[in-house]
PDB file of C-alpha atoms and ligand atoms in Angstrom:
ATOM      1  CA  UNK A  20     170.230 -55.677 123.253  1.00 80.00           C
ATOM      2  CA  UNK A  21     169.441 -54.397 119.799  1.00 93.00           C
ATOM      3  CA  UNK A  22     172.495 -52.178 119.343  1.00 98.00           C
ATOM      4  CA  UNK A  23     175.123 -54.174 121.224  1.00 98.00           C
ATOM      5  CA  UNK A  24     178.523 -53.829 119.537  1.00 98.00           C
ATOM      6  CA  UNK A  25     177.471 -50.748 117.549  1.00 98.00           C
ATOM      7  CA  UNK A  26     178.971 -47.286 117.778  1.00 99.00           C
ATOM      8  CA  UNK A  27     176.743 -44.247 117.205  1.00 99.00           C
ATOM      9  CA  UNK A  28     177.618 -40.596 116.719  1.00 98.00           C
ATOM     10  CA  UNK A  29     174.860 -38.123 117.599  1.00 98.00           C
ATOM     11  CA  UNK A  30     175.527 -34.492 116.653  1.00 98.00           C
ATOM     12  CA  UNK A  31     174.194 -31.828 119.004  1.00 98.00           C
ATOM     13  CA  UNK A  32     173.651 -34.403 121.725  1.00 98.00           C
ATOM     14  CA  UNK A  33     174.388 -32.035 124.595  1.00 97.00           C
ATOM     15  CA  UNK A  34     170.708 -31.198 124.903  1.00 96.00           C
ATOM     16  CA  UNK A  35     167.168 -31.687 123.638  1.00 97.00           C
ATOM     17  CA  UNK A  36     166.294 -34.377 121.111  1.00 98.00           C
ATOM     18  CA  UNK A  37     169.965 -35.259 120.503  1.00 98.00           C
ATOM     19  CA  UNK A  38     170.524 -35.895 124.204  1.00 98.00           C
ATOM     20  CA  UNK A  39     167.481 -38.178 124.410  1.00 98.00           C
ATOM     21  CA  UNK A  40     168.607 -40.105 121.315  1.00 98.00           C
ATOM     22  CA  UNK A  41     172.195 -40.524 122.538  1.00 98.00           C
ATOM     23  CA  UNK A  42     170.967 -41.939 125.864  1.00 98.00           C
ATOM     24  CA  UNK A  43     168.344 -44.161 124.201  1.00 98.00           C
ATOM     25  CA  UNK A  44     170.911 -45.657 121.800  1.00 98.00           C
ATOM     26  CA  UNK A  45     173.144 -46.390 124.802  1.00 98.00           C
ATOM     27  CA  UNK A  46     170.200 -48.044 126.590  1.00 98.00           C
ATOM     28  CA  UNK A  47     169.892 -50.289 123.562  1.00 98.00           C
ATOM     29  CA  UNK A  48     173.572 -51.218 123.850  1.00 98.00           C
ATOM     30  CA  UNK A  49     175.471 -48.770 121.633  1.00 98.00           C
ATOM     31  CA  UNK A  50     178.655 -46.927 122.543  1.00 98.00           C
ATOM     32  CA  UNK A  51     178.197 -43.252 121.749  1.00 98.00           C
ATOM     33  CA  UNK A  52     180.146 -40.264 120.492  1.00 98.00           C
ATOM     34  CA  UNK A  53     178.523 -37.193 122.015  1.00 98.00           C
ATOM     35  CA  UNK A  54     179.052 -34.011 120.019  1.00 98.00           C
ATOM     36  CA  UNK A  55     178.271 -30.449 120.968  1.00 97.00           C
ATOM     37  CA  UNK A  56     179.443 -26.916 120.337  1.00 94.00           C
ATOM     38  CA  UNK A  57     180.269 -26.422 123.987  1.00 89.00           C
ATOM     39  CA  UNK A  58     181.186 -28.557 126.949  1.00 84.00           C
ATOM     40  CA  UNK A  59     178.344 -27.423 129.186  1.00 88.00           C
ATOM     41  CA  UNK A  60     176.685 -29.084 132.132  1.00 92.00           C
ATOM     42  CA  UNK A  61     174.020 -30.528 129.888  1.00 92.00           C
ATOM     43  CA  UNK A  62     176.557 -32.206 127.561  1.00 94.00           C
ATOM     44  CA  UNK A  63     178.234 -33.573 130.672  1.00 95.00           C
ATOM     45  CA  UNK A  64     174.866 -35.019 131.720  1.00 97.00           C
ATOM     46  CA  UNK A  65     174.539 -36.854 128.399  1.00 97.00           C
ATOM     47  CA  UNK A  66     178.003 -38.360 128.773  1.00 97.00           C
ATOM     48  CA  UNK A  67     177.432 -39.307 132.433  1.00 98.00           C
ATOM     49  CA  UNK A  68     174.087 -40.994 131.657  1.00 98.00           C
ATOM     50  CA  UNK A  69     175.739 -43.084 128.926  1.00 98.00           C
ATOM     51  CA  UNK A  70     178.640 -44.069 131.193  1.00 98.00           C
ATOM     52  CA  UNK A  71     176.181 -45.053 133.930  1.00 98.00           C
ATOM     53  CA  UNK A  72     174.559 -47.433 131.464  1.00 98.00           C
ATOM     54  CA  UNK A  73     177.951 -49.150 131.167  1.00 98.00           C
ATOM     55  CA  UNK A  74     178.570 -47.948 127.616  1.00 98.00           C
ATOM     56  CA  UNK A  75     181.696 -46.264 126.314  1.00 98.00           C
ATOM     57  CA  UNK A  76     181.451 -42.584 125.483  1.00 98.00           C
ATOM     58  CA  UNK A  77     183.665 -40.109 123.651  1.00 98.00           C
ATOM     59  CA  UNK A  78     182.933 -36.400 123.846  1.00 97.00           C
ATOM     60  CA  UNK A  79     183.708 -34.222 120.852  1.00 97.00           C
ATOM     61  CA  UNK A  80     183.484 -30.451 120.963  1.00 97.00           C
ATOM     62  CA  UNK A  81     183.245 -28.764 117.605  1.00 97.00           C
ATOM     63  CA  UNK A  82     181.373 -26.514 115.245  1.00 97.00           C
ATOM     64  CA  UNK A  83     179.438 -28.336 112.515  1.00 96.00           C
ATOM     65  CA  UNK A  84     179.679 -25.226 110.334  1.00 97.00           C
ATOM     66  CA  UNK A  85     183.407 -25.917 110.116  1.00 97.00           C
ATOM     67  CA  UNK A  86     184.405 -28.807 107.857  1.00 97.00           C
ATOM     68  CA  UNK A  87     187.767 -29.290 109.562  1.00 97.00           C
ATOM     69  CA  UNK A  88     185.836 -29.913 112.780  1.00 97.00           C
ATOM     70  CA  UNK A  89     183.577 -32.406 110.994  1.00 97.00           C
ATOM     71  CA  UNK A  90     186.571 -34.320 109.689  1.00 97.00           C
ATOM     72  CA  UNK A  91     188.107 -34.358 113.170  1.00 98.00           C
ATOM     73  CA  UNK A  92     184.770 -35.430 114.697  1.00 98.00           C
ATOM     74  CA  UNK A  93     184.687 -38.607 112.606  1.00 98.00           C
ATOM     75  CA  UNK A  94     188.444 -39.291 112.843  1.00 98.00           C
ATOM     76  CA  UNK A  95     188.606 -38.804 116.626  1.00 98.00           C
ATOM     77  CA  UNK A  96     185.417 -40.802 117.128  1.00 98.00           C
ATOM     78  CA  UNK A  97     186.859 -43.711 115.146  1.00 98.00           C
ATOM     79  CA  UNK A  98     190.132 -43.463 117.027  1.00 98.00           C
ATOM     80  CA  UNK A  99     188.423 -43.411 120.419  1.00 98.00           C
ATOM     81  CA  UNK A 100     185.745 -46.080 119.886  1.00 98.00           C
ATOM     82  CA  UNK A 101     187.216 -48.103 117.000  1.00 98.00           C
ATOM     83  CA  UNK A 102     184.572 -47.407 114.320  1.00 98.00           C
ATOM     84  CA  UNK A 103     181.244 -45.705 113.723  1.00 99.00           C
ATOM     85  CA  UNK A 104     178.124 -47.586 112.518  1.00 99.00           C
ATOM     86  CA  UNK A 105     175.334 -45.062 113.039  1.00 99.00           C
ATOM     87  CA  UNK A 106     175.343 -41.328 112.349  1.00 99.00           C
ATOM     88  CA  UNK A 107     172.480 -39.261 113.730  1.00 99.00           C
ATOM     89  CA  UNK A 108     172.578 -35.786 112.175  1.00 98.00           C
ATOM     90  CA  UNK A 109     170.617 -34.060 114.910  1.00 98.00           C
ATOM     91  CA  UNK A 110     172.252 -30.642 115.435  1.00 98.00           C
ATOM     92  CA  UNK A 111     170.099 -27.820 114.157  1.00 98.00           C
ATOM     93  CA  UNK A 112     169.356 -24.165 114.728  1.00 98.00           C
ATOM     94  CA  UNK A 113     166.676 -21.688 113.700  1.00 98.00           C
ATOM     95  CA  UNK A 114     166.403 -17.915 113.635  1.00 97.00           C
ATOM     96  CA  UNK A 115     163.166 -15.988 113.258  1.00 97.00           C
ATOM     97  CA  UNK A 116     163.195 -13.072 110.817  1.00 98.00           C
ATOM     98  CA  UNK A 117     160.918 -11.568 108.198  1.00 98.00           C
ATOM     99  CA  UNK A 118     162.129 -12.708 104.803  1.00 98.00           C
ATOM    100  CA  UNK A 119     163.086  -9.169 103.717  1.00 98.00           C
ATOM    101  CA  UNK A 120     165.232  -8.708 106.823  1.00 98.00           C
ATOM    102  CA  UNK A 121     167.271 -11.908 106.678  1.00 98.00           C
ATOM    103  CA  UNK A 122     170.971 -11.098 106.594  1.00 98.00           C
ATOM    104  CA  UNK A 123     173.705 -13.128 104.972  1.00 98.00           C
ATOM    105  CA  UNK A 124     174.992 -13.884 108.473  1.00 98.00           C
ATOM    106  CA  UNK A 125     171.556 -15.295 109.503  1.00 98.00           C
ATOM    107  CA  UNK A 126     171.463 -17.378 106.338  1.00 98.00           C
ATOM    108  CA  UNK A 127     174.969 -18.739 106.904  1.00 98.00           C
ATOM    109  CA  UNK A 128     174.282 -19.470 110.581  1.00 98.00           C
ATOM    110  CA  UNK A 129     171.252 -21.670 109.819  1.00 98.00           C
ATOM    111  CA  UNK A 130     172.288 -23.246 106.515  1.00 98.00           C
ATOM    112  CA  UNK A 131     175.870 -23.931 107.609  1.00 98.00           C
ATOM    113  CA  UNK A 132     174.769 -26.004 110.588  1.00 98.00           C
ATOM    114  CA  UNK A 133     171.515 -27.575 109.381  1.00 98.00           C
ATOM    115  CA  UNK A 134     172.589 -28.363 105.830  1.00 98.00           C
ATOM    116  CA  UNK A 135     176.306 -27.908 105.157  1.00 98.00           C
ATOM    117  CA  UNK A 136     177.335 -29.506 108.454  1.00 98.00           C
ATOM    118  CA  UNK A 137     174.985 -32.453 107.933  1.00 98.00           C
ATOM    119  CA  UNK A 138     176.162 -32.830 104.341  1.00 98.00           C
ATOM    120  CA  UNK A 139     179.876 -32.949 105.074  1.00 98.00           C
ATOM    121  CA  UNK A 140     179.676 -34.887 108.339  1.00 98.00           C
ATOM    122  CA  UNK A 141     177.721 -37.494 106.367  1.00 98.00           C
ATOM    123  CA  UNK A 142     180.355 -37.443 103.621  1.00 98.00           C
ATOM    124  CA  UNK A 143     183.137 -38.079 106.158  1.00 98.00           C
ATOM    125  CA  UNK A 144     181.087 -40.875 107.749  1.00 98.00           C
ATOM    126  CA  UNK A 145     180.394 -42.512 104.380  1.00 98.00           C
ATOM    127  CA  UNK A 146     184.106 -42.364 103.500  1.00 98.00           C
ATOM    128  CA  UNK A 147     184.827 -44.163 106.783  1.00 98.00           C
ATOM    129  CA  UNK A 148     182.257 -46.862 105.968  1.00 98.00           C
ATOM    130  CA  UNK A 149     183.601 -47.348 102.430  1.00 98.00           C
ATOM    131  CA  UNK A 150     187.214 -47.446 103.666  1.00 98.00           C
ATOM    132  CA  UNK A 151     186.311 -50.142 106.191  1.00 98.00           C
ATOM    133  CA  UNK A 152     183.870 -51.899 103.804  1.00 98.00           C
ATOM    134  CA  UNK A 153     180.994 -51.872 106.293  1.00 98.00           C
ATOM    135  CA  UNK A 154     177.284 -51.047 106.078  1.00 98.00           C
ATOM    136  CA  UNK A 155     175.875 -48.159 108.109  1.00 98.00           C
ATOM    137  CA  UNK A 156     172.898 -46.099 109.146  1.00 98.00           C
ATOM    138  CA  UNK A 157     172.297 -42.405 108.577  1.00 99.00           C
ATOM    139  CA  UNK A 158     169.412 -40.789 110.463  1.00 99.00           C
ATOM    140  CA  UNK A 159     168.733 -37.098 109.897  1.00 99.00           C
ATOM    141  CA  UNK A 160     166.646 -35.134 112.354  1.00 98.00           C
ATOM    142  CA  UNK A 161     164.690 -32.981 109.967  1.00 98.00           C
ATOM    143  CA  UNK A 162     161.377 -31.298 110.873  1.00 98.00           C
ATOM    144  CA  UNK A 163     157.738 -31.099 109.859  1.00 98.00           C
ATOM    145  CA  UNK A 164     159.095 -28.017 108.086  1.00 98.00           C
ATOM    146  CA  UNK A 165     160.777 -30.154 105.438  1.00 98.00           C
ATOM    147  CA  UNK A 166     157.138 -30.282 104.205  1.00 98.00           C
ATOM    148  CA  UNK A 167     155.168 -27.568 105.971  1.00 97.00           C
ATOM    149  CA  UNK A 168     155.707 -23.815 105.470  1.00 97.00           C
ATOM    150  CA  UNK A 169     156.874 -21.876 108.537  1.00 97.00           C
ATOM    151  CA  UNK A 170     156.534 -18.156 107.722  1.00 98.00           C
ATOM    152  CA  UNK A 171     159.347 -15.995 109.165  1.00 98.00           C
ATOM    153  CA  UNK A 172     161.656 -19.021 109.224  1.00 98.00           C
ATOM    154  CA  UNK A 173     162.617 -19.166 105.539  1.00 98.00           C
ATOM    155  CA  UNK A 174     166.214 -20.161 106.283  1.00 98.00           C
ATOM    156  CA  UNK A 175     165.073 -23.045 108.485  1.00 98.00           C
ATOM    157  CA  UNK A 176     162.541 -24.237 105.889  1.00 98.00           C
ATOM    158  CA  UNK A 177     165.158 -24.033 103.126  1.00 98.00           C
ATOM    159  CA  UNK A 178     167.539 -26.158 105.185  1.00 99.00           C
ATOM    160  CA  UNK A 179     164.947 -28.786 106.138  1.00 98.00           C
ATOM    161  CA  UNK A 180     163.501 -28.970 102.621  1.00 98.00           C
ATOM    162  CA  UNK A 181     167.016 -29.690 101.404  1.00 99.00           C
ATOM    163  CA  UNK A 182     167.364 -32.492 103.969  1.00 99.00           C
ATOM    164  CA  UNK A 183     164.248 -34.131 102.550  1.00 98.00           C
ATOM    165  CA  UNK A 184     165.828 -34.350  99.101  1.00 98.00           C
ATOM    166  CA  UNK A 185     169.269 -35.242 100.437  1.00 98.00           C
ATOM    167  CA  UNK A 186     167.726 -38.224 102.232  1.00 99.00           C
ATOM    168  CA  UNK A 187     166.075 -39.491  99.055  1.00 98.00           C
ATOM    169  CA  UNK A 188     169.119 -38.906  96.890  1.00 98.00           C
ATOM    170  CA  UNK A 189     171.601 -40.556  99.230  1.00 99.00           C
ATOM    171  CA  UNK A 190     169.265 -43.513  99.843  1.00 99.00           C
ATOM    172  CA  UNK A 191     169.581 -44.308  96.147  1.00 99.00           C
ATOM    173  CA  UNK A 192     173.294 -43.584  95.820  1.00 99.00           C
ATOM    174  CA  UNK A 193     174.377 -45.353  99.015  1.00 99.00           C
ATOM    175  CA  UNK A 194     171.929 -48.280  99.015  1.00 98.00           C
ATOM    176  CA  UNK A 195     174.287 -50.506  96.986  1.00 98.00           C
ATOM    177  CA  UNK A 196     176.845 -50.143  99.814  1.00 98.00           C
ATOM    178  CA  UNK A 197     174.403 -51.285 102.497  1.00 98.00           C
ATOM    179  CA  UNK A 198     174.031 -47.774 103.875  1.00 99.00           C
ATOM    180  CA  UNK A 199     170.487 -46.667 104.715  1.00 99.00           C
ATOM    181  CA  UNK A 200     169.337 -43.052 105.043  1.00 99.00           C
ATOM    182  CA  UNK A 201     166.120 -41.945 106.728  1.00 99.00           C
ATOM    183  CA  UNK A 202     164.727 -38.713 108.158  1.00 99.00           C
ATOM    184  CA  UNK A 203     162.843 -38.222 111.380  1.00 99.00           C
ATOM    185  CA  UNK A 204     160.636 -35.118 111.181  1.00 98.00           C
ATOM    186  CA  UNK A 205     159.607 -33.913 114.640  1.00 98.00           C
ATOM    187  CA  UNK A 206     156.864 -31.348 115.189  1.00 98.00           C
ATOM    188  CA  UNK A 207     156.882 -29.095 118.229  1.00 97.00           C
ATOM    189  CA  UNK A 208     159.025 -30.750 120.882  1.00 97.00           C
ATOM    190  CA  UNK A 209     159.886 -29.334 124.302  1.00 96.00           C
ATOM    191  CA  UNK A 210     163.560 -28.528 123.799  1.00 95.00           C
ATOM    192  CA  UNK A 211     165.808 -25.467 124.106  1.00 92.00           C
ATOM    193  CA  UNK A 212     165.181 -24.562 120.419  1.00 91.00           C
ATOM    194  CA  UNK A 213     161.630 -23.701 121.523  1.00 92.00           C
ATOM    195  CA  UNK A 214     162.542 -21.723 124.659  1.00 92.00           C
ATOM    196  CA  UNK A 215     160.858 -18.550 123.360  1.00 92.00           C
ATOM    197  CA  UNK A 216     157.666 -20.402 122.456  1.00 93.00           C
ATOM    198  CA  UNK A 217     157.580 -22.202 125.805  1.00 93.00           C
ATOM    199  CA  UNK A 218     157.762 -18.848 127.603  1.00 95.00           C
ATOM    200  CA  UNK A 219     154.961 -17.250 125.590  1.00 95.00           C
ATOM    201  CA  UNK A 220     151.595 -18.634 126.826  1.00 95.00           C
ATOM    202  CA  UNK A 221     149.548 -17.096 123.973  1.00 96.00           C
ATOM    203  CA  UNK A 222     151.840 -18.466 121.267  1.00 94.00           C
ATOM    204  CA  UNK A 223     152.000 -21.832 122.984  1.00 95.00           C
ATOM    205  CA  UNK A 224     148.210 -22.072 123.245  1.00 96.00           C
ATOM    206  CA  UNK A 225     147.776 -21.170 119.573  1.00 94.00           C
ATOM    207  CA  UNK A 226     150.248 -23.887 118.594  1.00 94.00           C
ATOM    208  CA  UNK A 227     148.789 -26.581 120.867  1.00 96.00           C
ATOM    209  CA  UNK A 228     145.338 -26.045 119.333  1.00 95.00           C
ATOM    210  CA  UNK A 229     146.927 -26.995 115.999  1.00 95.00           C
ATOM    211  CA  UNK A 230     148.175 -30.322 117.390  1.00 97.00           C
ATOM    212  CA  UNK A 231     145.540 -33.088 117.271  1.00 97.00           C
ATOM    213  CA  UNK A 232     147.142 -34.929 120.197  1.00 98.00           C
ATOM    214  CA  UNK A 233     146.803 -31.738 122.225  1.00 97.00           C
ATOM    215  CA  UNK A 234     150.331 -31.334 123.577  1.00 97.00           C
ATOM    216  CA  UNK A 235     153.903 -30.646 122.636  1.00 97.00           C
ATOM    217  CA  UNK A 236     156.115 -33.677 122.224  1.00 98.00           C
ATOM    218  CA  UNK A 237     158.892 -34.692 124.610  1.00 98.00           C
ATOM    219  CA  UNK A 238     162.405 -35.663 123.436  1.00 98.00           C
ATOM    220  CA  UNK A 239     161.595 -39.252 124.400  1.00 98.00           C
ATOM    221  CA  UNK A 240     158.681 -39.243 121.950  1.00 98.00           C
ATOM    222  CA  UNK A 241     161.356 -39.046 119.242  1.00 98.00           C
ATOM    223  CA  UNK A 242     164.233 -41.130 120.594  1.00 98.00           C
ATOM    224  CA  UNK A 243     162.534 -44.544 120.289  1.00 98.00           C
ATOM    225  CA  UNK A 244     162.119 -44.107 116.557  1.00 98.00           C
ATOM    226  CA  UNK A 245     165.810 -43.263 116.163  1.00 98.00           C
ATOM    227  CA  UNK A 246     166.693 -46.454 118.061  1.00 98.00           C
ATOM    228  CA  UNK A 247     164.393 -48.459 115.809  1.00 98.00           C
ATOM    229  CA  UNK A 248     165.840 -46.958 112.610  1.00 98.00           C
ATOM    230  CA  UNK A 249     169.337 -47.761 113.886  1.00 98.00           C
ATOM    231  CA  UNK A 250     168.430 -51.381 114.620  1.00 98.00           C
ATOM    232  CA  UNK A 251     168.435 -54.512 112.419  1.00 97.00           C
ATOM    233  CA  UNK A 252     164.642 -54.387 112.356  1.00 98.00           C
ATOM    234  CA  UNK A 253     164.842 -51.352 110.067  1.00 98.00           C
ATOM    235  CA  UNK A 254     167.270 -53.038 107.653  1.00 98.00           C
ATOM    236  CA  UNK A 255     164.925 -52.708 104.667  1.00 98.00           C
ATOM    237  CA  UNK A 256     163.900 -49.105 105.286  1.00 98.00           C
ATOM    238  CA  UNK A 257     165.632 -46.321 103.404  1.00 99.00           C
ATOM    239  CA  UNK A 258     164.814 -42.982 101.770  1.00 99.00           C
ATOM    240  CA  UNK A 259     161.802 -42.195 103.935  1.00 98.00           C
ATOM    241  CA  UNK A 260     160.780 -39.442 106.309  1.00 98.00           C
ATOM    242  CA  UNK A 261     158.938 -40.418 109.487  1.00 98.00           C
ATOM    243  CA  UNK A 262     156.858 -37.727 111.204  1.00 98.00           C
ATOM    244  CA  UNK A 263     156.653 -37.507 114.999  1.00 98.00           C
ATOM    245  CA  UNK A 264     154.403 -34.506 115.395  1.00 98.00           C
ATOM    246  CA  UNK A 265     151.170 -35.369 117.242  1.00 98.00           C
ATOM    247  CA  UNK A 266     149.309 -34.962 113.945  1.00 98.00           C
ATOM    248  CA  UNK A 267     150.397 -31.335 113.378  1.00 97.00           C
ATOM    249  CA  UNK A 268     151.365 -31.751 109.721  1.00 97.00           C
ATOM    250  CA  UNK A 269     147.986 -32.924 108.439  1.00 95.00           C
ATOM    251  CA  UNK A 270     145.777 -30.804 110.662  1.00 94.00           C
ATOM    252  CA  UNK A 271     144.361 -28.348 108.138  1.00 82.00           C
ATOM    253  CA  UNK A 272     140.591 -28.126 108.504  1.00 81.00           C
ATOM    254  CA  UNK A 273     137.926 -25.602 107.631  1.00 82.00           C
ATOM    255  CA  UNK A 274     136.540 -23.824 110.664  1.00 69.00           C
TER     256      UNK A 274
HETATM  257  C1  BGC B  19     160.772 -25.974 115.036  1.00 90.77           C
HETATM  258  C2  BGC B  19     159.961 -25.342 116.141  1.00 90.77           C
HETATM  259  C3  BGC B  19     158.490 -25.341 115.796  1.00 90.77           C
HETATM  260  C4  BGC B  19     158.040 -26.720 115.382  1.00 90.77           C
HETATM  261  C5  BGC B  19     156.596 -26.781 114.934  1.00 90.77           C
HETATM  262  C6  BGC B  19     160.219 -27.320 114.707  1.00 90.77           C
HETATM  263  O1  BGC B  19     160.951 -27.880 113.667  1.00 90.77           O
HETATM  264  O2  BGC B  19     162.114 -26.100 115.457  1.00 90.77           O
HETATM  265  O3  BGC B  19     160.401 -24.014 116.346  1.00 90.77           O
HETATM  266  O4  BGC B  19     157.731 -24.913 116.904  1.00 90.77           O
HETATM  267  O5  BGC B  19     158.861 -27.184 114.328  1.00 90.77           O
HETATM  268  O6  BGC B  19     156.257 -25.768 114.046  1.00 90.77           O
END
């Protein structure tokens, strides 16, 4: 198995893309730290699926917007499973608002989780790798919106655009330590972040017509790439963004 002997931490793995990635990494042999804001049924499902695969699991409940929680997430994960080799920064939120109506609270909600949380969780992880003199993998779940405008979601776009540059910058700074950094940029995937869209047939139809492959993605359309980027086969890949979007990003055409 490709990830036998490795320990992965997947933030926001109680549901959606994070859940699929956590389970996929376990299928490939990794022990997994499952992180979520709440201990709901769905987070329990992630942990149970990993245990059923015969892998070790540690559940961490915390708020990525809080740096004390991030520090505890890494420290407790290391204590429970011995080390961490792979960090998947998956947790993310979005909030629709016209630009002129965005409040400071909206801004903080989105940027604190998508950017600040990713930034400092990664810092704590890198400190752990340097302290233990080991290489590691950082995989950020970004979005097509690190590249593509998304009107009425300026906070989300600002956070994902920042992840694009953070990936490139850290690839250069951390490469000499054997630490790789890559982004996965999903398009429209059927997950709880899209609940509103999924319940609005007109909106959904308009979006699907923009997707060359003619459908929304499923979490498992994304998880295989995360497993690949975490594996030895991706040892020479760093600083890149990989799109998993059914062709959405490049679909501009004149009618
Ligand atoms: C967003 C979704 C959106 C999709 C495609 C994702 O990053 O979270 O709300 O539907 O991009 O635009």
